[in-house]
């Protein structure tokens, strides 16, 4: 059975992007250190990335995440992980002729439960990776998130987009893994239901 997993880089003060996020600056002002573990990886970072890639079946993201990187925003002809099926939560699907990779992206307009169900069906038993703060918050609030992976970067951003905001309740987590590297402390938690 596919797990629904949010994996995201975060600053020590709880931000997943700095202020002023744009297509040109997708991590906002000062946000580049959040992804140092991806761009200048330590061997332990590489091992974690390989594990994540091997377990990836599909991706679930919000419309903002899609819009930031669509077209010439950095993904080329595929999605964030190449030709992996991506499900985009949105209120209104774009015209198909405007979608750069229509074989990769499916736009879901009937809510988070439908999006997760479709992403699980496409994942073939592998993980559904949740991309972006809003999609992760929606999955958690709906009781659909199985795991949270935080890649905690040694930086304080002072503002921007928070991951743990608009949750609508309290949640218990069980820490299942910790990997420390010079670039980040990688934390994995199971969501306790």
PDB file of C-alpha atoms in Angstrom:
ATOM      1  CA  UNK A   1       0.000   0.000   0.000  1.00  0.00           C
ATOM      2  CA  UNK A   2       1.361   3.421  -0.938  1.00  0.00           C
ATOM      3  CA  UNK A   3       2.410   5.756   1.867  1.00  0.00           C
ATOM      4  CA  UNK A   4       1.707   9.475   1.574  1.00  0.00           C
ATOM      5  CA  UNK A   5       4.927  11.255   2.537  1.00  0.00           C
ATOM      6  CA  UNK A   6       5.703  14.948   2.873  1.00  0.00           C
ATOM      7  CA  UNK A   7       9.408  15.581   2.399  1.00  0.00           C
ATOM      8  CA  UNK A   8      10.549  19.185   2.602  1.00  0.00           C
ATOM      9  CA  UNK A   9      13.560  21.277   3.546  1.00  0.00           C
ATOM     10  CA  UNK A  10      12.997  23.672   6.435  1.00  0.00           C
ATOM     11  CA  UNK A  11      14.943  26.347   8.300  1.00  0.00           C
ATOM     12  CA  UNK A  12      15.499  26.103  12.054  1.00  0.00           C
ATOM     13  CA  UNK A  13      12.817  28.768  12.538  1.00  0.00           C
ATOM     14  CA  UNK A  14      10.236  26.722  10.619  1.00  0.00           C
ATOM     15  CA  UNK A  15      10.211  28.227   7.112  1.00  0.00           C
ATOM     16  CA  UNK A  16      10.240  26.154   3.904  1.00  0.00           C
ATOM     17  CA  UNK A  17      10.849  29.253   1.760  1.00  0.00           C
ATOM     18  CA  UNK A  18      11.972  32.783   2.519  1.00  0.00           C
ATOM     19  CA  UNK A  19       9.884  35.874   1.764  1.00  0.00           C
ATOM     20  CA  UNK A  20       9.220  37.038  -1.816  1.00  0.00           C
ATOM     21  CA  UNK A  21       8.915  33.665  -3.544  1.00  0.00           C
ATOM     22  CA  UNK A  22       8.856  33.993  -7.341  1.00  0.00           C
ATOM     23  CA  UNK A  23       9.576  31.857 -10.386  1.00  0.00           C
ATOM     24  CA  UNK A  24      13.082  33.319 -10.512  1.00  0.00           C
ATOM     25  CA  UNK A  25      13.606  32.836  -6.768  1.00  0.00           C
ATOM     26  CA  UNK A  26      11.570  29.751  -5.884  1.00  0.00           C
ATOM     27  CA  UNK A  27      12.930  29.499  -2.337  1.00  0.00           C
ATOM     28  CA  UNK A  28      12.415  33.216  -1.661  1.00  0.00           C
ATOM     29  CA  UNK A  29      14.887  35.714  -0.231  1.00  0.00           C
ATOM     30  CA  UNK A  30      17.738  33.881   1.493  1.00  0.00           C
ATOM     31  CA  UNK A  31      16.197  30.452   0.878  1.00  0.00           C
ATOM     32  CA  UNK A  32      18.998  28.813  -1.140  1.00  0.00           C
ATOM     33  CA  UNK A  33      20.711  27.264   1.940  1.00  0.00           C
ATOM     34  CA  UNK A  34      17.575  25.146   2.433  1.00  0.00           C
ATOM     35  CA  UNK A  35      18.629  23.046  -0.554  1.00  0.00           C
ATOM     36  CA  UNK A  36      22.386  22.936   0.001  1.00  0.00           C
ATOM     37  CA  UNK A  37      21.989  19.249   0.895  1.00  0.00           C
ATOM     38  CA  UNK A  38      20.670  18.713  -2.665  1.00  0.00           C
ATOM     39  CA  UNK A  39      23.206  20.864  -4.521  1.00  0.00           C
ATOM     40  CA  UNK A  40      26.381  20.129  -2.506  1.00  0.00           C
ATOM     41  CA  UNK A  41      25.534  16.759  -0.985  1.00  0.00           C
ATOM     42  CA  UNK A  42      27.477  14.841   1.592  1.00  0.00           C
ATOM     43  CA  UNK A  43      27.614  11.060   0.941  1.00  0.00           C
ATOM     44  CA  UNK A  44      24.878  10.580   3.601  1.00  0.00           C
ATOM     45  CA  UNK A  45      22.698  13.136   1.779  1.00  0.00           C
ATOM     46  CA  UNK A  46      23.233  11.170  -1.450  1.00  0.00           C
ATOM     47  CA  UNK A  47      22.259   7.905   0.255  1.00  0.00           C
ATOM     48  CA  UNK A  48      19.025   9.486   1.496  1.00  0.00           C
ATOM     49  CA  UNK A  49      18.261  10.935  -1.947  1.00  0.00           C
ATOM     50  CA  UNK A  50      18.829   7.547  -3.584  1.00  0.00           C
ATOM     51  CA  UNK A  51      16.463   5.920  -1.059  1.00  0.00           C
ATOM     52  CA  UNK A  52      13.810   8.568  -1.695  1.00  0.00           C
ATOM     53  CA  UNK A  53      14.082   8.248  -5.497  1.00  0.00           C
ATOM     54  CA  UNK A  54      13.873   4.463  -5.370  1.00  0.00           C
ATOM     55  CA  UNK A  55      10.664   4.613  -3.335  1.00  0.00           C
ATOM     56  CA  UNK A  56       8.918   7.324  -5.393  1.00  0.00           C
ATOM     57  CA  UNK A  57       5.746   6.352  -7.231  1.00  0.00           C
ATOM     58  CA  UNK A  58       3.910   9.651  -7.779  1.00  0.00           C
ATOM     59  CA  UNK A  59       3.855  13.289  -6.666  1.00  0.00           C
ATOM     60  CA  UNK A  60       1.053  15.398  -5.222  1.00  0.00           C
ATOM     61  CA  UNK A  61       1.454  19.168  -5.295  1.00  0.00           C
ATOM     62  CA  UNK A  62      -0.507  22.384  -5.061  1.00  0.00           C
ATOM     63  CA  UNK A  63      -1.148  24.778  -7.913  1.00  0.00           C
ATOM     64  CA  UNK A  64       1.390  27.297  -6.562  1.00  0.00           C
ATOM     65  CA  UNK A  65       4.203  24.720  -6.676  1.00  0.00           C
ATOM     66  CA  UNK A  66       3.211  23.791 -10.210  1.00  0.00           C
ATOM     67  CA  UNK A  67       2.959  27.410 -11.340  1.00  0.00           C
ATOM     68  CA  UNK A  68       6.384  28.342  -9.931  1.00  0.00           C
ATOM     69  CA  UNK A  69       8.208  25.787 -12.084  1.00  0.00           C
ATOM     70  CA  UNK A  70       5.934  25.263 -15.109  1.00  0.00           C
ATOM     71  CA  UNK A  71       7.197  26.205 -18.545  1.00  0.00           C
ATOM     72  CA  UNK A  72      10.759  27.451 -18.268  1.00  0.00           C
ATOM     73  CA  UNK A  73      10.712  27.429 -14.468  1.00  0.00           C
ATOM     74  CA  UNK A  74      13.161  24.579 -14.104  1.00  0.00           C
ATOM     75  CA  UNK A  75      11.496  21.237 -14.836  1.00  0.00           C
ATOM     76  CA  UNK A  76      11.901  21.117 -18.584  1.00  0.00           C
ATOM     77  CA  UNK A  77       9.619  18.573 -20.264  1.00  0.00           C
ATOM     78  CA  UNK A  78       8.866  16.588 -17.132  1.00  0.00           C
ATOM     79  CA  UNK A  79       7.890  17.163 -13.546  1.00  0.00           C
ATOM     80  CA  UNK A  80      10.079  17.681 -10.498  1.00  0.00           C
ATOM     81  CA  UNK A  81      11.274  14.050 -10.718  1.00  0.00           C
ATOM     82  CA  UNK A  82      11.243  13.544 -14.491  1.00  0.00           C
ATOM     83  CA  UNK A  83       8.353  11.570 -15.970  1.00  0.00           C
ATOM     84  CA  UNK A  84       6.877  10.583 -12.570  1.00  0.00           C
ATOM     85  CA  UNK A  85       3.082  11.118 -12.515  1.00  0.00           C
ATOM     86  CA  UNK A  86       2.196  14.430 -10.810  1.00  0.00           C
ATOM     87  CA  UNK A  87      -1.216  15.336  -9.424  1.00  0.00           C
ATOM     88  CA  UNK A  88      -1.870  19.054  -9.010  1.00  0.00           C
ATOM     89  CA  UNK A  89      -4.513  20.247  -6.539  1.00  0.00           C
ATOM     90  CA  UNK A  90      -6.379  23.162  -8.085  1.00  0.00           C
ATOM     91  CA  UNK A  91      -9.776  24.816  -8.248  1.00  0.00           C
ATOM     92  CA  UNK A  92      -9.613  25.095 -12.030  1.00  0.00           C
ATOM     93  CA  UNK A  93      -7.558  22.995 -14.448  1.00  0.00           C
ATOM     94  CA  UNK A  94      -5.631  24.876 -17.124  1.00  0.00           C
ATOM     95  CA  UNK A  95      -6.370  24.357 -20.798  1.00  0.00           C
ATOM     96  CA  UNK A  96      -4.619  21.139 -21.871  1.00  0.00           C
ATOM     97  CA  UNK A  97      -2.790  22.892 -24.716  1.00  0.00           C
ATOM     98  CA  UNK A  98      -1.041  25.149 -22.152  1.00  0.00           C
ATOM     99  CA  UNK A  99       0.360  22.228 -20.127  1.00  0.00           C
ATOM    100  CA  UNK A 100       3.962  21.592 -21.111  1.00  0.00           C
ATOM    101  CA  UNK A 101       3.972  17.912 -20.099  1.00  0.00           C
ATOM    102  CA  UNK A 102       0.348  16.694 -20.249  1.00  0.00           C
ATOM    103  CA  UNK A 103       1.437  13.066 -19.924  1.00  0.00           C
ATOM    104  CA  UNK A 104       3.008  13.897 -16.533  1.00  0.00           C
ATOM    105  CA  UNK A 105       0.521  16.333 -14.953  1.00  0.00           C
ATOM    106  CA  UNK A 106      -3.056  15.568 -13.925  1.00  0.00           C
ATOM    107  CA  UNK A 107      -5.076  18.452 -12.492  1.00  0.00           C
ATOM    108  CA  UNK A 108      -7.449  17.463  -9.687  1.00  0.00           C
ATOM    109  CA  UNK A 109     -10.349  19.819  -9.016  1.00  0.00           C
ATOM    110  CA  UNK A 110     -12.442  17.708  -6.625  1.00  0.00           C
ATOM    111  CA  UNK A 111     -10.370  17.947  -3.449  1.00  0.00           C
ATOM    112  CA  UNK A 112      -7.551  16.448  -1.461  1.00  0.00           C
ATOM    113  CA  UNK A 113      -9.130  13.010  -0.952  1.00  0.00           C
ATOM    114  CA  UNK A 114      -9.571  12.528  -4.691  1.00  0.00           C
ATOM    115  CA  UNK A 115      -6.044  13.782  -5.384  1.00  0.00           C
ATOM    116  CA  UNK A 116      -4.522  11.356  -2.869  1.00  0.00           C
ATOM    117  CA  UNK A 117      -6.603   8.446  -4.194  1.00  0.00           C
ATOM    118  CA  UNK A 118      -5.505   9.157  -7.779  1.00  0.00           C
ATOM    119  CA  UNK A 119      -1.848   9.605  -6.751  1.00  0.00           C
ATOM    120  CA  UNK A 120      -1.913   6.307  -4.807  1.00  0.00           C
ATOM    121  CA  UNK A 121      -3.432   4.483  -7.779  1.00  0.00           C
ATOM    122  CA  UNK A 122      -0.654   5.803 -10.033  1.00  0.00           C
ATOM    123  CA  UNK A 123       2.128   5.090  -7.505  1.00  0.00           C
ATOM    124  CA  UNK A 124       1.974   1.317  -7.970  1.00  0.00           C
ATOM    125  CA  UNK A 125       2.550   0.601  -4.286  1.00  0.00           C
ATOM    126  CA  UNK A 126       5.418   3.091  -4.001  1.00  0.00           C
ATOM    127  CA  UNK A 127       5.279   6.378  -2.075  1.00  0.00           C
ATOM    128  CA  UNK A 128       3.191   9.405  -2.941  1.00  0.00           C
ATOM    129  CA  UNK A 129       5.517  12.368  -2.355  1.00  0.00           C
ATOM    130  CA  UNK A 130       3.736  15.522  -1.239  1.00  0.00           C
ATOM    131  CA  UNK A 131       5.391  18.638  -2.672  1.00  0.00           C
ATOM    132  CA  UNK A 132       4.798  21.996  -0.994  1.00  0.00           C
ATOM    133  CA  UNK A 133       3.531  23.347   2.311  1.00  0.00           C
ATOM    134  CA  UNK A 134      -0.126  23.806   1.371  1.00  0.00           C
ATOM    135  CA  UNK A 135      -0.551  20.288  -0.008  1.00  0.00           C
ATOM    136  CA  UNK A 136       1.171  18.819   3.077  1.00  0.00           C
ATOM    137  CA  UNK A 137      -1.076  20.847   5.398  1.00  0.00           C
ATOM    138  CA  UNK A 138      -4.192  19.675   3.546  1.00  0.00           C
ATOM    139  CA  UNK A 139      -3.103  16.017   3.680  1.00  0.00           C
ATOM    140  CA  UNK A 140      -2.327  16.239   7.389  1.00  0.00           C
ATOM    141  CA  UNK A 141      -5.624  17.977   8.228  1.00  0.00           C
ATOM    142  CA  UNK A 142      -7.571  15.344   6.236  1.00  0.00           C
ATOM    143  CA  UNK A 143      -5.844  12.450   8.041  1.00  0.00           C
ATOM    144  CA  UNK A 144      -4.174  11.292   4.811  1.00  0.00           C
ATOM    145  CA  UNK A 145      -0.491  11.902   5.612  1.00  0.00           C
ATOM    146  CA  UNK A 146       1.500   8.860   6.777  1.00  0.00           C
ATOM    147  CA  UNK A 147       4.987  10.318   7.128  1.00  0.00           C
ATOM    148  CA  UNK A 148       6.738  13.672   7.463  1.00  0.00           C
ATOM    149  CA  UNK A 149      10.358  14.035   6.418  1.00  0.00           C
ATOM    150  CA  UNK A 150      12.018  17.302   7.425  1.00  0.00           C
ATOM    151  CA  UNK A 151      15.415  18.218   6.036  1.00  0.00           C
ATOM    152  CA  UNK A 152      16.363  20.751   8.710  1.00  0.00           C
ATOM    153  CA  UNK A 153      18.887  23.247   7.340  1.00  0.00           C
ATOM    154  CA  UNK A 154      21.166  25.209   9.678  1.00  0.00           C
ATOM    155  CA  UNK A 155      19.761  28.611   8.718  1.00  0.00           C
ATOM    156  CA  UNK A 156      17.322  31.126  10.217  1.00  0.00           C
ATOM    157  CA  UNK A 157      15.214  32.837   7.538  1.00  0.00           C
ATOM    158  CA  UNK A 158      13.197  35.134   9.813  1.00  0.00           C
ATOM    159  CA  UNK A 159      10.116  35.021   7.572  1.00  0.00           C
ATOM    160  CA  UNK A 160       8.497  33.356   4.597  1.00  0.00           C
ATOM    161  CA  UNK A 161       6.325  30.271   4.170  1.00  0.00           C
ATOM    162  CA  UNK A 162       5.796  28.044   7.202  1.00  0.00           C
ATOM    163  CA  UNK A 163       5.160  24.327   6.892  1.00  0.00           C
ATOM    164  CA  UNK A 164       3.254  23.925  10.142  1.00  0.00           C
ATOM    165  CA  UNK A 165       0.623  26.602   9.789  1.00  0.00           C
ATOM    166  CA  UNK A 166      -3.124  26.272   9.194  1.00  0.00           C
ATOM    167  CA  UNK A 167      -3.142  22.715  10.542  1.00  0.00           C
ATOM    168  CA  UNK A 168      -6.560  22.820  12.180  1.00  0.00           C
ATOM    169  CA  UNK A 169      -5.602  20.627  15.113  1.00  0.00           C
ATOM    170  CA  UNK A 170      -2.900  18.883  17.082  1.00  0.00           C
ATOM    171  CA  UNK A 171      -0.980  15.842  15.871  1.00  0.00           C
ATOM    172  CA  UNK A 172       1.254  13.231  17.458  1.00  0.00           C
ATOM    173  CA  UNK A 173       4.324  12.024  15.630  1.00  0.00           C
ATOM    174  CA  UNK A 174       6.788   9.206  16.205  1.00  0.00           C
ATOM    175  CA  UNK A 175      10.389   9.877  15.201  1.00  0.00           C
ATOM    176  CA  UNK A 176      11.599   6.922  13.126  1.00  0.00           C
ATOM    177  CA  UNK A 177      14.898   8.105  11.669  1.00  0.00           C
ATOM    178  CA  UNK A 178      17.571  10.786  12.103  1.00  0.00           C
ATOM    179  CA  UNK A 179      20.516  11.342   9.755  1.00  0.00           C
ATOM    180  CA  UNK A 180      22.943  14.176  10.487  1.00  0.00           C
ATOM    181  CA  UNK A 181      25.140  15.727   7.797  1.00  0.00           C
ATOM    182  CA  UNK A 182      26.945  19.079   7.594  1.00  0.00           C
ATOM    183  CA  UNK A 183      24.157  20.333   5.301  1.00  0.00           C
ATOM    184  CA  UNK A 184      21.048  19.242   7.209  1.00  0.00           C
ATOM    185  CA  UNK A 185      19.595  17.097   9.938  1.00  0.00           C
ATOM    186  CA  UNK A 186      17.212  14.722   8.184  1.00  0.00           C
ATOM    187  CA  UNK A 187      14.263  13.798  10.398  1.00  0.00           C
ATOM    188  CA  UNK A 188      11.601  11.220   9.615  1.00  0.00           C
ATOM    189  CA  UNK A 189       8.335  10.952  11.553  1.00  0.00           C
ATOM    190  CA  UNK A 190       5.335   8.671  11.313  1.00  0.00           C
ATOM    191  CA  UNK A 191       1.993  10.382  11.848  1.00  0.00           C
ATOM    192  CA  UNK A 192       0.184   8.614  14.703  1.00  0.00           C
ATOM    193  CA  UNK A 193      -3.522   8.140  14.099  1.00  0.00           C
TER     194      UNK A 193
END
